[in-house]
mmCIF file of C-alpha atoms and ligand atoms in Angstrom:
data_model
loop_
_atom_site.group_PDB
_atom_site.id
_atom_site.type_symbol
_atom_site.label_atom_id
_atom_site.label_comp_id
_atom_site.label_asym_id
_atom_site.label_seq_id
_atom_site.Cartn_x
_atom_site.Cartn_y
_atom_site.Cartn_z
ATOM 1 C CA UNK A 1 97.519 -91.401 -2.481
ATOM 2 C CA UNK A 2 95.010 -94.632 -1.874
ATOM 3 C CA UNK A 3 94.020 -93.973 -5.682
ATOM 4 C CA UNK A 4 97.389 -94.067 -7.034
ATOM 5 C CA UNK A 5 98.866 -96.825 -4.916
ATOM 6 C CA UNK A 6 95.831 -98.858 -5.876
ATOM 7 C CA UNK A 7 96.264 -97.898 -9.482
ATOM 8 C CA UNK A 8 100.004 -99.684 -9.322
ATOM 9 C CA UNK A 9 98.837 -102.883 -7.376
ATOM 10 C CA UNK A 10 99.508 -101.650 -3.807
ATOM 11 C CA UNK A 11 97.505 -102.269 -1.344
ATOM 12 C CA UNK A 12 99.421 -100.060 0.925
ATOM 13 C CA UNK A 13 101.457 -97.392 1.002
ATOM 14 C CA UNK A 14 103.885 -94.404 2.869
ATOM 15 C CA UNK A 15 103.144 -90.988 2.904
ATOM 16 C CA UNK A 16 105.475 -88.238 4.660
ATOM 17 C CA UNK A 17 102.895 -86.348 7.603
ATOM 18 C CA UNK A 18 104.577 -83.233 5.984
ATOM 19 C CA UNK A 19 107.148 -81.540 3.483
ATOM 20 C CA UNK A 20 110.327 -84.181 4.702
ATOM 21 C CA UNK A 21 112.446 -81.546 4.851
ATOM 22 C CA UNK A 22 110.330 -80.186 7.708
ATOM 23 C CA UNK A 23 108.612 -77.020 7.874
ATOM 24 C CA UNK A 24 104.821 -76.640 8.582
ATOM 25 C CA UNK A 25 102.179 -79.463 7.536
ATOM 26 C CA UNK A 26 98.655 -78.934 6.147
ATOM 27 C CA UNK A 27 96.005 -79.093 7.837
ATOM 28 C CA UNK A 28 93.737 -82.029 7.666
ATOM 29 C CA UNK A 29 90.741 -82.240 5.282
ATOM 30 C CA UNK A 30 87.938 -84.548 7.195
ATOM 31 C CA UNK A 31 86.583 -85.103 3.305
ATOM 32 C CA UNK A 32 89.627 -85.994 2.160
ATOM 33 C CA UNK A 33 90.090 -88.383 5.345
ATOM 34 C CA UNK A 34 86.536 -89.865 4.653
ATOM 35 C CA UNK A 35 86.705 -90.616 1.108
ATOM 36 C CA UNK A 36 90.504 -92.441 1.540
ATOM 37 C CA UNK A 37 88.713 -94.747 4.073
ATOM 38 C CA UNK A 38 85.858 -95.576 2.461
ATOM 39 C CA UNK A 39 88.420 -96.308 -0.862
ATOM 40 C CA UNK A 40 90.890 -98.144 2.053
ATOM 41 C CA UNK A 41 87.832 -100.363 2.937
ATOM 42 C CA UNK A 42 86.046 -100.733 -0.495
ATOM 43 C CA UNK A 43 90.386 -102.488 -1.597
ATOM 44 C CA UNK A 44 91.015 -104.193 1.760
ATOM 45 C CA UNK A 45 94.218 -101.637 2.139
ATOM 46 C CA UNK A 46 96.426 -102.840 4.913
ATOM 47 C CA UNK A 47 97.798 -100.619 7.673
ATOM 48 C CA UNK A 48 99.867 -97.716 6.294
ATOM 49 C CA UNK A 49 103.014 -96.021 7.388
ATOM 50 C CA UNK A 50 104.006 -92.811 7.589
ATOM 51 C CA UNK A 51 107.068 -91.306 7.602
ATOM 52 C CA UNK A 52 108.412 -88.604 9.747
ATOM 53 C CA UNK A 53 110.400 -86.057 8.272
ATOM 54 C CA UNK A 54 113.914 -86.902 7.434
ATOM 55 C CA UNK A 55 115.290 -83.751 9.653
ATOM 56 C CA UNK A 56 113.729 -84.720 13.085
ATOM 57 C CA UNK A 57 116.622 -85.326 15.249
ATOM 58 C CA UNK A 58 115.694 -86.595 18.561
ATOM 59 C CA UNK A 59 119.157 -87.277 19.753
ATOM 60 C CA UNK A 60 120.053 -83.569 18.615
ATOM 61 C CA UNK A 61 123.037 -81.483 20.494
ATOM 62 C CA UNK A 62 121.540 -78.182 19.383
ATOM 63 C CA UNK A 63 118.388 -77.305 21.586
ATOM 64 C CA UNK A 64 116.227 -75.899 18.576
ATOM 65 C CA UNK A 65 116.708 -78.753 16.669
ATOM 66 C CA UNK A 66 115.531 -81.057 19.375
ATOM 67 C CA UNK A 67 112.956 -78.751 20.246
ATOM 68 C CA UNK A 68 111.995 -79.209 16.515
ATOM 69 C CA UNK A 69 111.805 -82.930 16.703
ATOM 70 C CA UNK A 70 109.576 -82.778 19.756
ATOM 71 C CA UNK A 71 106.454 -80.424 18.347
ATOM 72 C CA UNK A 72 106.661 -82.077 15.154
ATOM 73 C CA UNK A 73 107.100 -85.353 17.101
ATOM 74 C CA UNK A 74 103.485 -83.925 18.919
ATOM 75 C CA UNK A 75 101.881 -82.313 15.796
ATOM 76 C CA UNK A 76 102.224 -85.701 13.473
ATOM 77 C CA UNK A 77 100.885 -87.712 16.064
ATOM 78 C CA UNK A 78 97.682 -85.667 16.841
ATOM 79 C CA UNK A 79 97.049 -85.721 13.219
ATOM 80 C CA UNK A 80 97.995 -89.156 12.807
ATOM 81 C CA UNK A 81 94.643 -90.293 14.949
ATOM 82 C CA UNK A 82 92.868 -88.849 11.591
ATOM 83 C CA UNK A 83 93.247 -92.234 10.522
ATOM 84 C CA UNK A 84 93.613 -94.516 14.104
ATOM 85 C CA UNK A 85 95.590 -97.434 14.266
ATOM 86 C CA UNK A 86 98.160 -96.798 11.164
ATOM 87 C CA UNK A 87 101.984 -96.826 11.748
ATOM 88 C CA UNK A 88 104.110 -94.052 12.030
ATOM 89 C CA UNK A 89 108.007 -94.705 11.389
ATOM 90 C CA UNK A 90 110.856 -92.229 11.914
ATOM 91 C CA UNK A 91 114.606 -92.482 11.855
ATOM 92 C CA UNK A 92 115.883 -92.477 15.800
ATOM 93 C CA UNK A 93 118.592 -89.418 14.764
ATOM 94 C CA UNK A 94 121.873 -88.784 14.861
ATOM 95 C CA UNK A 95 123.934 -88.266 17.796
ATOM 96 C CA UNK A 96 126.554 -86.105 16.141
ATOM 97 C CA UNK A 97 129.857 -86.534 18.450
ATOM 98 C CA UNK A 98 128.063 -87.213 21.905
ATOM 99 C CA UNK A 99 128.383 -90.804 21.640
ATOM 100 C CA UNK A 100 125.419 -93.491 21.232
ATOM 101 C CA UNK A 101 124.967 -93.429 24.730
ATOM 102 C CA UNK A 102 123.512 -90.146 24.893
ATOM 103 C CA UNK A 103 121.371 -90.260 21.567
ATOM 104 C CA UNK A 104 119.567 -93.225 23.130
ATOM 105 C CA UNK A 105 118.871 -91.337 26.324
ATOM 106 C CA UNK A 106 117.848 -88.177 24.591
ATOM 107 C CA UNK A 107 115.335 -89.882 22.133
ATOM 108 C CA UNK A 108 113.806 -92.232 24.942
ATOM 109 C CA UNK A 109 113.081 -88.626 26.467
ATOM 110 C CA UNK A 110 111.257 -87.230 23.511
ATOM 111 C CA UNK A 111 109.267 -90.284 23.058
ATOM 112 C CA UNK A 112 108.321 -90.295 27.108
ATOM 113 C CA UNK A 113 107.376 -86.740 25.840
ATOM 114 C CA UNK A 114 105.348 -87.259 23.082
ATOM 115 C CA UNK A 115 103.788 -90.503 23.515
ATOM 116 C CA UNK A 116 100.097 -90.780 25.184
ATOM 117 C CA UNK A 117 98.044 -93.261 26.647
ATOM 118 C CA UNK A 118 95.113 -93.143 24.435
ATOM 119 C CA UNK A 119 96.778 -92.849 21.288
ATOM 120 C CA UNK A 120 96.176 -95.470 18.565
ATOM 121 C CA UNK A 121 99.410 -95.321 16.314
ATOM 122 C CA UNK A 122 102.214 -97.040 16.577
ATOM 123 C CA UNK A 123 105.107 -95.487 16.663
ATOM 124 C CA UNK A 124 108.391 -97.183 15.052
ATOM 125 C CA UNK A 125 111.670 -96.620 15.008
ATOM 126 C CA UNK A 126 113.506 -97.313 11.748
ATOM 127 C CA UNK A 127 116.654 -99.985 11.952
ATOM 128 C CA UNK A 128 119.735 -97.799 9.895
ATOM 129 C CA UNK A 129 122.475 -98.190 8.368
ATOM 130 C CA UNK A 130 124.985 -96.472 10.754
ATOM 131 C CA UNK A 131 125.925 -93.640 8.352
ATOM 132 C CA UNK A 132 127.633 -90.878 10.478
ATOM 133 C CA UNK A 133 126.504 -90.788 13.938
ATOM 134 C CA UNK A 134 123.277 -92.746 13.283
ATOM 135 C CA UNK A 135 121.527 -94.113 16.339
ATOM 136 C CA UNK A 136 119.331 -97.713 15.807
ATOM 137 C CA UNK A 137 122.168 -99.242 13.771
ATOM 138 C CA UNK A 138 122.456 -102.231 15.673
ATOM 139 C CA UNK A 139 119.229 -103.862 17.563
ATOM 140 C CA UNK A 140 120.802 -103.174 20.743
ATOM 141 C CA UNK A 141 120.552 -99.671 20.457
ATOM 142 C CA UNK A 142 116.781 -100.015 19.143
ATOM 143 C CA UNK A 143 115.998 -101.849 22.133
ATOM 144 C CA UNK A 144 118.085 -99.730 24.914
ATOM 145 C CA UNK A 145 115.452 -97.013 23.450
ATOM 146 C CA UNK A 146 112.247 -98.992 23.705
ATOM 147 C CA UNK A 147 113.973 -99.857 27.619
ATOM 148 C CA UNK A 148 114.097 -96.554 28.441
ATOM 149 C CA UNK A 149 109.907 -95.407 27.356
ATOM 150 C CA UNK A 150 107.272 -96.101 29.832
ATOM 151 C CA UNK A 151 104.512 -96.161 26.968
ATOM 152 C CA UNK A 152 106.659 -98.864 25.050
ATOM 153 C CA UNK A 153 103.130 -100.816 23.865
ATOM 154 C CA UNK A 154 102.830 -97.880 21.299
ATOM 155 C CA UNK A 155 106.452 -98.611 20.061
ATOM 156 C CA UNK A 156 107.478 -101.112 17.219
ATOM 157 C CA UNK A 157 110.412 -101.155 14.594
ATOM 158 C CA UNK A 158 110.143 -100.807 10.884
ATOM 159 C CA UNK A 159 113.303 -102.955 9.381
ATOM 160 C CA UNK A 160 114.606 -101.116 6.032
ATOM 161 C CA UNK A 161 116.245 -104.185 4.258
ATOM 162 C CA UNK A 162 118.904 -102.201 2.971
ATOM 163 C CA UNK A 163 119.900 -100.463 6.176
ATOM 164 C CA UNK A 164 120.590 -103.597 7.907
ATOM 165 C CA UNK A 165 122.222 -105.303 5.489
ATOM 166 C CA UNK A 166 124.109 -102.062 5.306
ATOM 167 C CA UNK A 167 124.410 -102.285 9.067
ATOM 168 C CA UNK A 168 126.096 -105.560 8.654
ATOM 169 C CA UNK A 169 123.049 -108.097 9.070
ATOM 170 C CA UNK A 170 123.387 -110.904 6.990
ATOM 171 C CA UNK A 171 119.688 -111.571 5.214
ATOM 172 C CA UNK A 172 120.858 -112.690 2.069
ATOM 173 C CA UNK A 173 122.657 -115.978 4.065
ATOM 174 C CA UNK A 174 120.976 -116.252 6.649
ATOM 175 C CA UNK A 175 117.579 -113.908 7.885
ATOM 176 C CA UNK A 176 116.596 -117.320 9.876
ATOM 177 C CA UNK A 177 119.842 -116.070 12.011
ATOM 178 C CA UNK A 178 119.022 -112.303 11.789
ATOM 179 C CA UNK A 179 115.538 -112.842 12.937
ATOM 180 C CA UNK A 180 116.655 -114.650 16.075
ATOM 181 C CA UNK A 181 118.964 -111.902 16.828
ATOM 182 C CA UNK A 182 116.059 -109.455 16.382
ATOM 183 C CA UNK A 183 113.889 -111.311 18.578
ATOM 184 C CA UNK A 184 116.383 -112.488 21.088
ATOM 185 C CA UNK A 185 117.269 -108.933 21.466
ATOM 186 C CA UNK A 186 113.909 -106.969 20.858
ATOM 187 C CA UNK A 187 111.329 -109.156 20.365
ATOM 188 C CA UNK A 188 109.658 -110.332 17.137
ATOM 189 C CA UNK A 189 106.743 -108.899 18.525
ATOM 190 C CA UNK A 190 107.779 -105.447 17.796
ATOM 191 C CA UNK A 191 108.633 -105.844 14.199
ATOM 192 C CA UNK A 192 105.636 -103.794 12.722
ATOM 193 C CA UNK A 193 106.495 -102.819 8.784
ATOM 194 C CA UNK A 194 109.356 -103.732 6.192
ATOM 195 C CA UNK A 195 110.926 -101.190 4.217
ATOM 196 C CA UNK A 196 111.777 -103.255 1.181
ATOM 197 C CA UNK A 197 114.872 -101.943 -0.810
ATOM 198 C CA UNK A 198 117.823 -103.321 -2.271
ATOM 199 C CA UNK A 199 121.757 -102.030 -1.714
ATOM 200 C CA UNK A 200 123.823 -99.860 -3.710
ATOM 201 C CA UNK A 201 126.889 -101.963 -1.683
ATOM 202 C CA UNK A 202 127.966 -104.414 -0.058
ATOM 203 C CA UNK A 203 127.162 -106.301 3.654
ATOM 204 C CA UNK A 204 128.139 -103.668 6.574
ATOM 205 C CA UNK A 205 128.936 -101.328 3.929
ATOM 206 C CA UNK A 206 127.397 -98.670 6.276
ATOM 207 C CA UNK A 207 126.285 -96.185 3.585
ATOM 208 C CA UNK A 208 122.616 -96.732 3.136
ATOM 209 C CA UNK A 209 122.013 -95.908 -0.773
ATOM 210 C CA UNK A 210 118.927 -97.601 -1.769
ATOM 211 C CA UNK A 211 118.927 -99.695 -5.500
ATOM 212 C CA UNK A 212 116.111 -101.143 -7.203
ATOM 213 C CA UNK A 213 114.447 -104.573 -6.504
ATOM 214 C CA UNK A 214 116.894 -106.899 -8.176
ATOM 215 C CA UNK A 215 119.337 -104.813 -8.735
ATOM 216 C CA UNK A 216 121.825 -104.800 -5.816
ATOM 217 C CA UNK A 217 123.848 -106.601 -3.563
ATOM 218 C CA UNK A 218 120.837 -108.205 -1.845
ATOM 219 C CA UNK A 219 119.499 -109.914 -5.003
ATOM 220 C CA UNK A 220 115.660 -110.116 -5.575
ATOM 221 C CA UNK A 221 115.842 -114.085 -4.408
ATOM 222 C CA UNK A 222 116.555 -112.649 -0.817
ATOM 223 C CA UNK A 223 114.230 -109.905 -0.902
ATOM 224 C CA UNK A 224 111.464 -112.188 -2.302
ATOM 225 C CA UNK A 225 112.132 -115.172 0.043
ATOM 226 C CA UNK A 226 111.759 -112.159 2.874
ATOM 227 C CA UNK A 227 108.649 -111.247 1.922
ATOM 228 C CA UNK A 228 107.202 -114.863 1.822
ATOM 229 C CA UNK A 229 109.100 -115.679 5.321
ATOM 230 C CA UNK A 230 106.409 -116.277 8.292
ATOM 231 C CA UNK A 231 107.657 -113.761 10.207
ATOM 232 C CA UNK A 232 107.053 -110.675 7.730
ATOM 233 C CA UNK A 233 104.531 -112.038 4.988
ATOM 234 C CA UNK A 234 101.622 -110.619 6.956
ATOM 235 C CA UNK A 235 103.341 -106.877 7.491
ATOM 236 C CA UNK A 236 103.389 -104.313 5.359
ATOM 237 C CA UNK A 237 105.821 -103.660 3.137
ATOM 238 C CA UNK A 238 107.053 -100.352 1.793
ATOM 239 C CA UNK A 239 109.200 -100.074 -1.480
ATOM 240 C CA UNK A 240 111.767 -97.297 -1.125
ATOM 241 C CA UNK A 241 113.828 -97.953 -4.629
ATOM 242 C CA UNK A 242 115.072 -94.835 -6.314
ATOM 243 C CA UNK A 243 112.379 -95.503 -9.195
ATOM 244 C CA UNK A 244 109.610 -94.457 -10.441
ATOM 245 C CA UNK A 245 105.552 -95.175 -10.417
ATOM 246 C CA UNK A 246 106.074 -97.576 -13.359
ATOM 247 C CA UNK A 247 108.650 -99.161 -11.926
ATOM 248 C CA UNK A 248 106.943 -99.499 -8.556
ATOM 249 C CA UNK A 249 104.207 -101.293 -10.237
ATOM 250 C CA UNK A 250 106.857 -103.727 -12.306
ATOM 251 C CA UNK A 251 108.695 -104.361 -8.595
ATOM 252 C CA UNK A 252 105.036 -105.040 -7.004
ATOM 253 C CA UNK A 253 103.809 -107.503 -9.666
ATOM 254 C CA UNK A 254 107.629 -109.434 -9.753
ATOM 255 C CA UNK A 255 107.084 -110.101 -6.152
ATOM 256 C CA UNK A 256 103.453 -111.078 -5.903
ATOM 257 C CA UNK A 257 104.108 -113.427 -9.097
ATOM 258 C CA UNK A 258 107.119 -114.908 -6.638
ATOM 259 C CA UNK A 259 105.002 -115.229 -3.692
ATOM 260 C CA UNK A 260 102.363 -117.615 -5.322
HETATM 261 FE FE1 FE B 301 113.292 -93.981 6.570
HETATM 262 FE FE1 FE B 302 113.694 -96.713 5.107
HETATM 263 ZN ZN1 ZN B 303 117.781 -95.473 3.630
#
């Protein structure tokens, strides 16, 4: 993964901590540990983020599913101290028909669950789009979560550009505004990792399809001057564009020429 990101001028990158459908993970290989940090060191990689598979539900109704979420929840973050102090990012769930209020409650639980003292990854909780029952679509609920866990110095939040803007957050007018909001109502502080993607649709469109740099409603002038604003320039930043490794390395090398 170091190899190939490097190959299209990354200098980070995401990897899912298993299949993201769910279902068992490998086990770690210590050489194959070793060799990526030596490689991280020998490129000055940034911090990387995983992902968490896109089936944990921690607000779930149905008690295997949340039981689910919670030992993979565990699992991924023993393995994650393979590599200390990277990021690990997952979607807060779904609430499906018991209301916001109770998906914040139940996923503050599993985090008081999984969470421990000596652990050196951050966890984050991805900002969405509000598709279906989708809790963290506004950064009210984001923060009633991070309220709610005693361990919150090993929480952050990963923004997904086209989430919010899907969410109805305004960065292509005004991110000077949105960023205030975040950090009048969570704390800049907390904001950890981008995930950089344009929209299929329009603001507060709600749907969450992901477009190529450039190519949606958020323009690559937005999404540029976002990477380049003090407040995210020094995070990492994750392209999630329905593309391929070529174009990965086309989207990379348009925004490093723009940030000169
Ligand atoms: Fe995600
Ligand atoms: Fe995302
Ligand atoms: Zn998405």
């Amino acid at each position: 993964m170091g190899k190939e990101a490097y190959s299209i001028g990354a200098n980070t990158f995401a990897f899912f901590t298993r299949n993201p459908r769910g279902g068992r993970a490998k086990d770690v290989d210590p050489e194959d540990v070793a060799a990526f940090r030596a490689f991280a060191v020998e490129h000055s990689f940034a911090t990387l983020v995983a992902h968490a598979p896109y089936t944990l539900n921690a607000a779930a109704k149905d008690s295997r599913v949340a039981e689910f979420a919670r030992e993979t929840f565990a699992d991924d973050l023993k393995r994650m101290e393979a590599t200390p102090g990277q990021l690990y990012n997952f979607h807060p769930g779904a609430h499906v028909g018991q209301g916001p209020d109770v998906g914040v409650e139940k996923i503050a639980a599993v985090l008081n669950e999984v969470l421990e003292p000596g652990q050196t990854t951050m966890v984050l909780l991805e900002t969405m789009a509000g598709k279906g029952t989708e809790v963290g679509r506004t950064f009210e609920e984001l923060a009633a979560i991070i309220d709610r866990v005693k361990l919150d110095g090993r929480l952050g939040v990963c923004l997904d550009t086209c989430h919010i803007w899907d969410g109805g957050y305004d960065i292509v007018d005004d991110l000077d505004g949105v960023l205030d909001e975040f950090d009048r109502v969570i704390g800049i502080e907390r904001l950890r990792a981008v995930h950089l993607n344009d929209s299929k649709n329009p603001l507060g469109a709600h749907k969450d399809r992901h477009e190529k740099i450039g190519q949606g409603h958020i323009g690559f002038e937005a999404l540029s001057a976002l990477t380049r604003h003090p407040a995210l320039r020094r995070l990492p930043l994750i392209l999630e564009t329905p593309t391929e490794l070529d174009g990965y390395a086309d989207e990379i090398a348009r925004l490093r020429e723009a940030w000169r």
